[in-house]
Short mmCIF file of C-alpha atoms and ligand atoms in Angstrom, two decimals:
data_model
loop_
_atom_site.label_atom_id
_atom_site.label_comp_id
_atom_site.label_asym_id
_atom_site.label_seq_id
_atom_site.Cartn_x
_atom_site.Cartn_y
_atom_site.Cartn_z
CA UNK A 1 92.68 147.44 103.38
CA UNK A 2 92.84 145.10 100.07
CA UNK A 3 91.35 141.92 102.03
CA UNK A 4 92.07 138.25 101.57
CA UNK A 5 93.54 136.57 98.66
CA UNK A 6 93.29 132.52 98.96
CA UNK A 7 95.22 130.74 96.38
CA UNK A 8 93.86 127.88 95.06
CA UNK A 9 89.60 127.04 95.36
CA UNK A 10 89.75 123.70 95.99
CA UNK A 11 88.28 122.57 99.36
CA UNK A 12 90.65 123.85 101.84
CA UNK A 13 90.47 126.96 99.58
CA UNK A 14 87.00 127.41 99.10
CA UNK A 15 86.16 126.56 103.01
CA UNK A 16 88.20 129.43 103.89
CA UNK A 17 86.02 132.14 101.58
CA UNK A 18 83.27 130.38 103.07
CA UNK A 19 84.03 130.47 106.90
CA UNK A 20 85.29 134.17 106.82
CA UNK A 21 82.04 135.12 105.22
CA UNK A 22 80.08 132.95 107.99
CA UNK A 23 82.24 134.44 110.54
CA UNK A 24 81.28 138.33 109.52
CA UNK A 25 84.39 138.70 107.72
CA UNK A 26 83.26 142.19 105.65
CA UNK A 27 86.56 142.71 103.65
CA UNK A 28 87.87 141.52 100.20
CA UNK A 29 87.95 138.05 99.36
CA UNK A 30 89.36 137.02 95.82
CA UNK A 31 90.44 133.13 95.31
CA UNK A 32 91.95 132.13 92.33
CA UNK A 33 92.22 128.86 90.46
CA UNK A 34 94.48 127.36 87.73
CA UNK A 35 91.38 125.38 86.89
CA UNK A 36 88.34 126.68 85.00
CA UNK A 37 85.49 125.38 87.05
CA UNK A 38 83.72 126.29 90.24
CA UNK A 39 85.61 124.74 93.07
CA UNK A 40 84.20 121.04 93.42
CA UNK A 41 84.80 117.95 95.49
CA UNK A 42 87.46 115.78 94.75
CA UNK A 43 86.58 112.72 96.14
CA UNK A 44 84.37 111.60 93.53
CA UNK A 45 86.47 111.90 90.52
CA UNK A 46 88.11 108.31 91.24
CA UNK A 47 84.13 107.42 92.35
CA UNK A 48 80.86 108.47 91.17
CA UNK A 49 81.95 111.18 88.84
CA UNK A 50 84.07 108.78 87.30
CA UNK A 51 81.41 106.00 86.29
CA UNK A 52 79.25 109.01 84.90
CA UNK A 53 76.85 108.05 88.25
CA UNK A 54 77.14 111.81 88.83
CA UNK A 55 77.19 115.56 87.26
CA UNK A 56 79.41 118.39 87.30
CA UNK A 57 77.13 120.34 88.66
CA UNK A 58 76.28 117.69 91.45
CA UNK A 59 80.02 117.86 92.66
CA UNK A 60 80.22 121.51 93.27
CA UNK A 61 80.91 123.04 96.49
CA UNK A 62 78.62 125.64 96.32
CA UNK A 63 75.77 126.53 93.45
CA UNK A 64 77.39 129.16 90.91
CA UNK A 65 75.94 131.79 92.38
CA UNK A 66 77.00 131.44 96.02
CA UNK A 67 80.49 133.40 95.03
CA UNK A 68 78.81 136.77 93.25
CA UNK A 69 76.09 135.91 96.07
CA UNK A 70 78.47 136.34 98.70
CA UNK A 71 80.62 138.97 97.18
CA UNK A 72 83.84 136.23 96.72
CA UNK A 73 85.53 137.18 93.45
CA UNK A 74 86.05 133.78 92.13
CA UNK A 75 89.19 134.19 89.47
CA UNK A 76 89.58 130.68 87.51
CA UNK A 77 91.58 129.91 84.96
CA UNK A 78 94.12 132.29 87.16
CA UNK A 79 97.62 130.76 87.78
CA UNK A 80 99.34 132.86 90.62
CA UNK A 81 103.11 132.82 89.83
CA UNK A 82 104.64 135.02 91.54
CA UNK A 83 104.05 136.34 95.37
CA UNK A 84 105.65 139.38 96.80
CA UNK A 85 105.35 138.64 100.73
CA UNK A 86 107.10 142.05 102.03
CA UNK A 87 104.99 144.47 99.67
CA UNK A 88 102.11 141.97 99.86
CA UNK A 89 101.02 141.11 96.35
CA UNK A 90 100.98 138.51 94.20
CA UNK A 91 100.97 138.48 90.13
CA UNK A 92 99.23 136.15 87.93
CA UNK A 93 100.60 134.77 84.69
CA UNK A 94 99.15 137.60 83.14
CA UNK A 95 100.95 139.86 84.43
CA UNK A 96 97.94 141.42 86.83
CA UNK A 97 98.98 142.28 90.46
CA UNK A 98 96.54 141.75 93.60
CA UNK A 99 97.43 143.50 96.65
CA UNK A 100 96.50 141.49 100.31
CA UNK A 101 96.35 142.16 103.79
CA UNK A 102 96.06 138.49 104.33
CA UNK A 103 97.04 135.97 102.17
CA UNK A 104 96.13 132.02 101.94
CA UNK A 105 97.88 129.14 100.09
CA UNK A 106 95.63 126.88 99.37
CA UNK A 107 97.46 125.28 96.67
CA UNK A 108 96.47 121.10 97.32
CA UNK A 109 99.16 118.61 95.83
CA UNK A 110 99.83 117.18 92.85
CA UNK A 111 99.76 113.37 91.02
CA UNK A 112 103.13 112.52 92.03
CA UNK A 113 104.40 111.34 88.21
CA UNK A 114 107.37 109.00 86.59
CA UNK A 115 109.81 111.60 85.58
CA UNK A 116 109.71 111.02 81.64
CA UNK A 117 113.13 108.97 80.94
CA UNK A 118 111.33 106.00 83.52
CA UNK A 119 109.57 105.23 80.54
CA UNK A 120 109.91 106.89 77.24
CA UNK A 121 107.55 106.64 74.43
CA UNK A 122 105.10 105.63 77.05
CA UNK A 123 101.89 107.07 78.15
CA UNK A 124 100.89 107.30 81.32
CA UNK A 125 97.63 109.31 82.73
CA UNK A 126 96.98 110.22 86.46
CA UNK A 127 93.84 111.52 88.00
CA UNK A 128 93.67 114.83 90.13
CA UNK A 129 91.32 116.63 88.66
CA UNK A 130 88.03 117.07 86.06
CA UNK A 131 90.48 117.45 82.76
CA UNK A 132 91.79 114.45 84.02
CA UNK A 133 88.66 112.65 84.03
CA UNK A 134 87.74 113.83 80.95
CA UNK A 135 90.86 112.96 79.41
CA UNK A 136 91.05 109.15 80.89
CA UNK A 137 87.23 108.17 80.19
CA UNK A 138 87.72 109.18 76.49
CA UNK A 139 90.60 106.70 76.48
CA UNK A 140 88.41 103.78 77.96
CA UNK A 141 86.20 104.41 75.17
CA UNK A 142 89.31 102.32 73.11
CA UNK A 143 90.30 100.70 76.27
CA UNK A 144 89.40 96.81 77.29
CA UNK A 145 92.30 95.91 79.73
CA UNK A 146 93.40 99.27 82.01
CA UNK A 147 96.37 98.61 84.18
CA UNK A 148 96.88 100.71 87.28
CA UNK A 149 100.18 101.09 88.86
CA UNK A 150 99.94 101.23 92.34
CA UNK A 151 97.56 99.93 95.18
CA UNK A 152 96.83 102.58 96.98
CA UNK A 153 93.29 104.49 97.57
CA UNK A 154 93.07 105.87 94.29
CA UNK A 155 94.51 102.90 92.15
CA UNK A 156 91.93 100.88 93.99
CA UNK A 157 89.09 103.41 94.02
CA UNK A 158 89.48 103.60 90.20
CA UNK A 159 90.24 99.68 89.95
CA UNK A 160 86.27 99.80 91.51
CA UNK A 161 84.78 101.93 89.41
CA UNK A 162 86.62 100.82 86.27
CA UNK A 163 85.74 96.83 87.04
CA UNK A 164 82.05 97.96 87.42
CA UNK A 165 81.95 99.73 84.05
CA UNK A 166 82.83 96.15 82.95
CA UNK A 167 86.30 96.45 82.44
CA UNK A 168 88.76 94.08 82.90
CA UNK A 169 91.63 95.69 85.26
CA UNK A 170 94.75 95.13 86.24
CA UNK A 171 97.04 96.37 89.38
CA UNK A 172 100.89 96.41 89.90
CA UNK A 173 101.60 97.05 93.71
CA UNK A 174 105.30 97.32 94.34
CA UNK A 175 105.07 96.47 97.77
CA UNK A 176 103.88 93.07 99.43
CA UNK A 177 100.37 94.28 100.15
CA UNK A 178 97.70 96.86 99.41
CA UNK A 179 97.64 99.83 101.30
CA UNK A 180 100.36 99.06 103.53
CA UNK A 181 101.30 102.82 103.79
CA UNK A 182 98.11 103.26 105.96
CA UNK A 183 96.47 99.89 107.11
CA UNK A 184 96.94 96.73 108.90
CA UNK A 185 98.18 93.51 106.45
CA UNK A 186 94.31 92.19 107.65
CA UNK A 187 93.09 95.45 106.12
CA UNK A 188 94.91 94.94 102.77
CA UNK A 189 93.81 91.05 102.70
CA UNK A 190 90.55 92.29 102.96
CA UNK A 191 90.61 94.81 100.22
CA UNK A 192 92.78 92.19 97.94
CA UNK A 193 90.14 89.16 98.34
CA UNK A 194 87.20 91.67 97.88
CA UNK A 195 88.84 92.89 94.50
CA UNK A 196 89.68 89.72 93.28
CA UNK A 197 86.16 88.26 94.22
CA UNK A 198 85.32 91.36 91.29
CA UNK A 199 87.82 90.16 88.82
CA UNK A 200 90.89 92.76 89.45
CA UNK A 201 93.74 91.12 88.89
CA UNK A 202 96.41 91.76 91.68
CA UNK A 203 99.76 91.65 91.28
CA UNK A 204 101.60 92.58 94.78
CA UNK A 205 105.55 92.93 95.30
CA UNK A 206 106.17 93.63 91.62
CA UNK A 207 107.90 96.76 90.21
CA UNK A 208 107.81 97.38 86.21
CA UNK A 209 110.90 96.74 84.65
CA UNK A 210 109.88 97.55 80.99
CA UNK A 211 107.13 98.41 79.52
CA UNK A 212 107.01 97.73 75.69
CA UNK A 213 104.55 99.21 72.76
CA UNK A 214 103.58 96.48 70.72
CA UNK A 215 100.52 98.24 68.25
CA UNK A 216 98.20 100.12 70.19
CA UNK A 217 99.21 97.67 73.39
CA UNK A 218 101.59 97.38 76.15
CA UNK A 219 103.32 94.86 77.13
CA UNK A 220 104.70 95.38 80.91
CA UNK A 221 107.26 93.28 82.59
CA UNK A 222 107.99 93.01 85.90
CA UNK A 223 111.29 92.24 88.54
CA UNK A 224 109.83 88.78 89.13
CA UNK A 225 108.81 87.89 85.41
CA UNK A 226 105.28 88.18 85.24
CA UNK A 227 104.45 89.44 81.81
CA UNK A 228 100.86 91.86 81.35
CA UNK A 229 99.60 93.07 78.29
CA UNK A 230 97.41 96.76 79.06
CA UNK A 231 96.01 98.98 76.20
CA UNK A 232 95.79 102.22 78.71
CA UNK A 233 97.91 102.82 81.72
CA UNK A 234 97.05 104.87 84.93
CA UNK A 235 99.28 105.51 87.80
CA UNK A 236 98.01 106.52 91.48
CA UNK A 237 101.57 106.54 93.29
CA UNK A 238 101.05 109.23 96.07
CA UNK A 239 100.87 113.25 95.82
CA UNK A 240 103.29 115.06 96.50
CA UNK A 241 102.34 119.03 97.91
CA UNK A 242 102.46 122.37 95.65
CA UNK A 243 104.48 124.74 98.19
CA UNK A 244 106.50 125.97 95.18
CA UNK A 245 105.36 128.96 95.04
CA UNK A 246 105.35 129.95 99.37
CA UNK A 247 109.17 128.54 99.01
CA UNK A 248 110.53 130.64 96.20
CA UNK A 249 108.54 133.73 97.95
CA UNK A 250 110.57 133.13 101.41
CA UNK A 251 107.91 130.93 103.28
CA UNK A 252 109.35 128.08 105.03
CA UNK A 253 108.75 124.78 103.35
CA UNK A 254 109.36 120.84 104.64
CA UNK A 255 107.40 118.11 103.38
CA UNK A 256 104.81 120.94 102.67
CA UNK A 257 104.17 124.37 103.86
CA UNK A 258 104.78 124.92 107.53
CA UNK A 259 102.60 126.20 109.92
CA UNK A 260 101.94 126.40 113.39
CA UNK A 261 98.65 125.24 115.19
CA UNK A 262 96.65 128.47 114.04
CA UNK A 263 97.69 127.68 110.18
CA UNK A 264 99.97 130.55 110.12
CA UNK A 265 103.52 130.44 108.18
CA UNK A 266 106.48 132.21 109.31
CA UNK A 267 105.37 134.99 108.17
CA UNK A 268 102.11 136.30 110.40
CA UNK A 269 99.75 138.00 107.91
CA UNK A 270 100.43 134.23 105.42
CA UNK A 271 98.65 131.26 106.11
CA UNK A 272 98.14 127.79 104.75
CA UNK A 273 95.66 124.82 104.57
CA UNK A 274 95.06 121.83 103.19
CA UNK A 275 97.17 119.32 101.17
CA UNK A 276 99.89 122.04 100.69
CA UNK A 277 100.08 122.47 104.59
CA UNK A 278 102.29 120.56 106.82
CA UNK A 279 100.81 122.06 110.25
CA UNK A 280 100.98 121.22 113.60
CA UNK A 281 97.75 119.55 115.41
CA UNK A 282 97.46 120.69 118.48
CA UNK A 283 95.93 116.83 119.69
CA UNK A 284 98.71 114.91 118.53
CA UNK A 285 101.44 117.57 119.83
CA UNK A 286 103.45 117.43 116.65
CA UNK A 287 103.45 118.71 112.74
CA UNK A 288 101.58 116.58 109.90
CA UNK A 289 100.84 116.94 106.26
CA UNK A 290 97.08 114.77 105.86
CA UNK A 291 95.98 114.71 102.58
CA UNK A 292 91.80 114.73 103.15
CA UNK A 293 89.04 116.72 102.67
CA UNK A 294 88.16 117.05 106.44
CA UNK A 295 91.84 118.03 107.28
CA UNK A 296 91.22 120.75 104.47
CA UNK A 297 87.80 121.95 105.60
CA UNK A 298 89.30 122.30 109.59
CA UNK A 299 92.30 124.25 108.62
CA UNK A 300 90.15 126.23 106.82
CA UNK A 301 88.01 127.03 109.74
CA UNK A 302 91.12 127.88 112.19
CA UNK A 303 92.54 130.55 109.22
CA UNK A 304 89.14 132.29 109.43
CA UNK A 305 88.89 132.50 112.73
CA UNK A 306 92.81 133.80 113.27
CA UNK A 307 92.35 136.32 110.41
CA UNK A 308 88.94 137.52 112.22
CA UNK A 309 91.08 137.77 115.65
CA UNK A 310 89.22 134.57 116.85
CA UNK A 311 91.82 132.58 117.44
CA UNK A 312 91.24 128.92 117.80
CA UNK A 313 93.79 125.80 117.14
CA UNK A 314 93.98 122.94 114.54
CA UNK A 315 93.30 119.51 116.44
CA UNK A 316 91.56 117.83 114.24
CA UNK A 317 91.36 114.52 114.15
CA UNK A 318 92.97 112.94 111.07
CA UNK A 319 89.98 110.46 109.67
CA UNK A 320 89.35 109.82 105.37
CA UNK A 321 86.85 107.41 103.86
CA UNK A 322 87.04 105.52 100.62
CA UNK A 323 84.67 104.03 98.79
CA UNK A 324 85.10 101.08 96.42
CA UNK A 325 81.81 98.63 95.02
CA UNK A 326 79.50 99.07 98.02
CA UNK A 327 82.16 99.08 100.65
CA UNK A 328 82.41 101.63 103.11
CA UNK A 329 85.98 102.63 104.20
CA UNK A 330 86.49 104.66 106.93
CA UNK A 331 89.47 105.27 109.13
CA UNK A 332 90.08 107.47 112.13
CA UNK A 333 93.51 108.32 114.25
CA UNK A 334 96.73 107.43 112.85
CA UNK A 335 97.45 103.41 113.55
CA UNK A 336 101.24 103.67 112.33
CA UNK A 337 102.69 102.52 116.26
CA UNK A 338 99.95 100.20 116.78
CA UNK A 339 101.12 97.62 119.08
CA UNK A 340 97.62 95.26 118.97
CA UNK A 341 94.87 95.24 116.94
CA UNK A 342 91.21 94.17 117.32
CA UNK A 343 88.72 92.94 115.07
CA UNK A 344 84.96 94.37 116.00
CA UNK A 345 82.63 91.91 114.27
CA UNK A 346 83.12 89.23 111.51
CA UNK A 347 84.91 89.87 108.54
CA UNK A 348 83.18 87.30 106.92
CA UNK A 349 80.27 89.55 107.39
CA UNK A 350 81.87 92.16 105.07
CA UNK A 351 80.73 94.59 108.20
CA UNK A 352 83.54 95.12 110.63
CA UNK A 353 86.42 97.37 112.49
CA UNK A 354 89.79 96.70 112.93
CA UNK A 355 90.42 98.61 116.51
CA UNK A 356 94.27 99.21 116.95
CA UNK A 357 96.03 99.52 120.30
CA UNK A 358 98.89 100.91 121.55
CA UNK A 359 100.13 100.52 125.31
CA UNK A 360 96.86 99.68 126.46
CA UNK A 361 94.28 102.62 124.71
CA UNK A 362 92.81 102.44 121.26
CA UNK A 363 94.53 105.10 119.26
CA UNK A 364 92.49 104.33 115.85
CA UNK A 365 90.47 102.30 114.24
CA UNK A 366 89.24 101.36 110.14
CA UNK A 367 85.88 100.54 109.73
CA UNK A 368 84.29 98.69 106.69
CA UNK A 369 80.57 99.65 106.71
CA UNK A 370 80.25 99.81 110.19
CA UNK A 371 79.04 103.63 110.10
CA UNK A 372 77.72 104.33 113.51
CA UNK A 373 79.98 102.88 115.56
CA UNK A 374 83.03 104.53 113.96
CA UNK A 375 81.12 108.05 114.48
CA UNK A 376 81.54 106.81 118.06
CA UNK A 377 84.88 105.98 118.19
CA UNK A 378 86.20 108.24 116.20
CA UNK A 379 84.32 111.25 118.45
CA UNK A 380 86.14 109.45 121.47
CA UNK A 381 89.36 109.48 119.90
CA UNK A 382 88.66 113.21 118.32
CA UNK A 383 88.15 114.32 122.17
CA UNK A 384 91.38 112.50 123.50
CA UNK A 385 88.83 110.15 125.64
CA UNK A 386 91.14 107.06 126.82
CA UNK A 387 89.63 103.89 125.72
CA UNK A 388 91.36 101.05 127.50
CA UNK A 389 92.20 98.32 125.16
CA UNK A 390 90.34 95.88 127.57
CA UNK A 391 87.24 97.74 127.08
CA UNK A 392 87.46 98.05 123.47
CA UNK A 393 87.73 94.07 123.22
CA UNK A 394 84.96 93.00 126.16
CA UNK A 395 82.09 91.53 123.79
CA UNK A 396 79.55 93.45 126.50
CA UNK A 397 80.43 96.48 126.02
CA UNK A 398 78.89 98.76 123.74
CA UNK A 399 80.47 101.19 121.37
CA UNK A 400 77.02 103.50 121.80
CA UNK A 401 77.21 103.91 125.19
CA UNK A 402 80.86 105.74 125.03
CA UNK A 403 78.73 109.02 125.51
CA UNK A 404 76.51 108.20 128.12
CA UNK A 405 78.77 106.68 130.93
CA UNK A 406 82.26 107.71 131.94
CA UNK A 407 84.93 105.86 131.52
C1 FAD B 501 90.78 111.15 92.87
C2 FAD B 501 90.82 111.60 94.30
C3 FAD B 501 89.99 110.99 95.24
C4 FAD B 501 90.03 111.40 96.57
N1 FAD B 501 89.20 110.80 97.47
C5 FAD B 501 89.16 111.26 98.75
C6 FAD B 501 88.24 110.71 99.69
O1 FAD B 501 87.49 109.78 99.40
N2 FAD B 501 88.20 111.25 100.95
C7 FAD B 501 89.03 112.29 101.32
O2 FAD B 501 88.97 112.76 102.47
N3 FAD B 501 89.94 112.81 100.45
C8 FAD B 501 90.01 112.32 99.19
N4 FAD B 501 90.91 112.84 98.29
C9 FAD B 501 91.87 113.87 98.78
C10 FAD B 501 91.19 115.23 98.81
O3 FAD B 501 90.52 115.46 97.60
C11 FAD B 501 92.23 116.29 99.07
O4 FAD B 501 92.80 116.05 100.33
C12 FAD B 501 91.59 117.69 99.05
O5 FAD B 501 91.11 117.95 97.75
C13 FAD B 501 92.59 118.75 99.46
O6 FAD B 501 92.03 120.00 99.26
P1 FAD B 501 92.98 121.25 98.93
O7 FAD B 501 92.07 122.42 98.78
O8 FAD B 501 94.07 121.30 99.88
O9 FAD B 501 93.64 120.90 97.52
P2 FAD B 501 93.00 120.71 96.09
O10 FAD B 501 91.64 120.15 96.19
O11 FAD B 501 94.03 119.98 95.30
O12 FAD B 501 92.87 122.20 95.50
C14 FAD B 501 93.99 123.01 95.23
C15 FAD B 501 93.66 123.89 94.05
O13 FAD B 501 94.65 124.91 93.95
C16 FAD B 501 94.95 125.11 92.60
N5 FAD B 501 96.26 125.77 92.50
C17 FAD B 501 97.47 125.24 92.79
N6 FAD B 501 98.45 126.14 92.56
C18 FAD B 501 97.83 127.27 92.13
C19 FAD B 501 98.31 128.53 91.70
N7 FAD B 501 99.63 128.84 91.69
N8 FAD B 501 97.42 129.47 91.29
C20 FAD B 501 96.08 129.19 91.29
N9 FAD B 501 95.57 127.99 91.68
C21 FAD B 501 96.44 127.05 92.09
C22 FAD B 501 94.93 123.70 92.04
O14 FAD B 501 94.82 123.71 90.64
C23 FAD B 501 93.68 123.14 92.72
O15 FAD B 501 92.52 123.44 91.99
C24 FAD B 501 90.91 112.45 96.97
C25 FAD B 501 91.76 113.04 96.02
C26 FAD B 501 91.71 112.63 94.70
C27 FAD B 501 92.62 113.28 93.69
#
């Protein structure tokens, strides 16, 4: 037997080592990284991490030690380029082969970038990891006006942190509204008034036309003539997944890698989780590719238990935070083919939940620092328990009570 070999330690990665071990998994494990850190969380690179608030060492997964600790050979600085499926193996850019009984890609996504001729002889960073980081805060050292292109979670997570490190920031959003990929336009008003009210400047329904270098500035104009002048310029525009490397080895690839409910590829002994995995959810009936840190950490938990001949399904729940100044984002279900929505509490109160409806039954919600009753809803909606619409809107009725009563 020559174990488990998990590409990539990121979360979904790193959750799988983790699970097999808590699950009596005695075999091999080896995970490899391209990066050369101990597998961290993600999340607060655009936050905490960013505005210095935190450590390396307070972002890690585990303590240093938990990998020798738990006999998990922990390979970074390890790029996997090559994987053999039918003699299972895989090479590294070395040149070193690994042998597998089971193998994991946990590969994540990448910054989806300009290709270069969008705008040559200009620089443009993107965040998706520590070097990253690194790399951008030295630049704000010499930086006074940052422009970020795009308005989505990261562009505004980083518009946050940079505005609170007293910087004065700027944000191009190509389409009419913030966040209109994943919220409701009273979401994305919300989120636009609160950033202005910081002193972001927001410039919505405005793609860059040119962008020229004048000294060490920019000077970027847009479709609809708005001229801004940026010294550093940062693009969040989506991710886009890293299922190179399954595809050129034979595994089947579509907006991701894809696998069924029990994170398995088309080929049994290969699996995959995370942002790399486009795999069907056994509560929604249908294949999705979620980019969060709980969809990582559950796929992770159905691979261990299918390699340990445990087999349970993926139905998680898709749900992500963000958080930006001392606003609490949360979101639960997937609102897309909402057909009503309902405000819980006063917006005005900067504490409230945007319930959405469709054919009668709440099918998500969004929740801005309104912690405990989202836990409640988004348990109902995690355990396909039918809220009528009705219910959801009657001012008596209380969120709390979903688990004591039947309904
Ligand atoms: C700035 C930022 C903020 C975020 N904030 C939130 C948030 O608030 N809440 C939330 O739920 N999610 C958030 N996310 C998304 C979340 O971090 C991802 O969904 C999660 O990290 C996915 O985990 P993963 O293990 O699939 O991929 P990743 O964390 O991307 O890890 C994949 C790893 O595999 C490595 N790798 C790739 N190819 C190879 C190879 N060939 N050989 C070796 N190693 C390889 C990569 O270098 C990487 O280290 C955020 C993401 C970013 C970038």
């Amino acid at each position: 037997m020559s174990g488990v070999l998990i590409i990539g330690s990121g979360h979904a990665g790193c959750s799988t080592a983790i699970n097999l071990r808590r699950s009596g998994y005695e075999d091999k494990i080896t995970m490899f990284s391209i990066e050369d850190e101990y597998p961290y969380h993600r999340p607060p690179l655009s936050k905490k991490f960013f505005k210095g608030d935190s450590l390396k060492k307070d972002i890690l997964i585990k303590g240093e030690s938990f990998y020798s600790d738990n006999n998990i050979d922990l390979k970074t600085n390890t790029e996997i380029t090559q994987v053999n499926i039918k003699e299972k193996y895989i090479t590294t850019h070395a040149g070193d082969r690994y042998e597998f009984s089971c193998l994991v890609f946990a590969t994540g996504s990448s910054s989806r970038v300009f290709p270069a001729t969008t705008y040559p002889g200009v620089d443009i960073y993107y965040l998706r990891n520590i070097a990253d980081v690194n790399c951008i805060n030295n630049l704000l050292k010499n930086s006074k006006k940052p422009l970020l292109i795009g308005g989505g979670y990261i562009g505004l997570e980083l518009a946050a942190s940079m505005q609170e490190m007293g910087l004065s920031v700027s944000i191009i959003e190509q389409e009419d509204r913030l966040l209109k990929r994943v919220t409701a336009p009273v979401m994305s008003k919300f989120y636009k008034d609160l950033h202005e009210s910081r002193g972001v400047k927001i410039f919505c329904d405005q793609s860059i036309e040119t962008i020229n270098k004048i000294d060490n500035n920019y000077e970027v104009l847009t479709n609809n003539g708005i001229s801004i002048s940026t010294d550093l310029i940062i693009a969040g525009i989506g991710a886009i997944p890293n299922n190179k490397l399954a595809q050129d080895s034979g595994i089947k690839c579509k907006n991701g890698i894809i696998v069924d409910q029990y994170c398995r590829t088309n080929v049994p002994y290969v699996f995959a989780a995370g942002d790399c995995a486009n795999a069907f959810n056994d509560l929604y009936g249908y294949a999705m590719r979620v980019e969060s840190v709980p969809s990582a950490n559950a796929h992770a938990k159905v691979i261990a238990s299918s390699i340990i001949g445990n087999e349970v399904t993926n139905r998680e729940l898709p749900w992500f935070w963000s958080d930006q100044y001392e606003f609490k984002l949360q979101m639960a279900g997937l609102s897309d083919e909402y057909d009503e929505i309902y405000i819980h509490g006063k917006i005005e109160d900067n504490s409230f939940m945007a319930c959405y409806g469709k054919e009668g039954s709440l099918i998500a919600v969004d929740s801005v620092n309104m912690p405990k009753i989202f836990n409640n809803y988004k348990k109902a909606l995690a355990n396909s328990m039918r809220l009528s619409m009705d219910l959801v809107k009657d001012p008596n009725f209380d969120p709390s009570s979903i688990f004591s009563a039947s309904y």
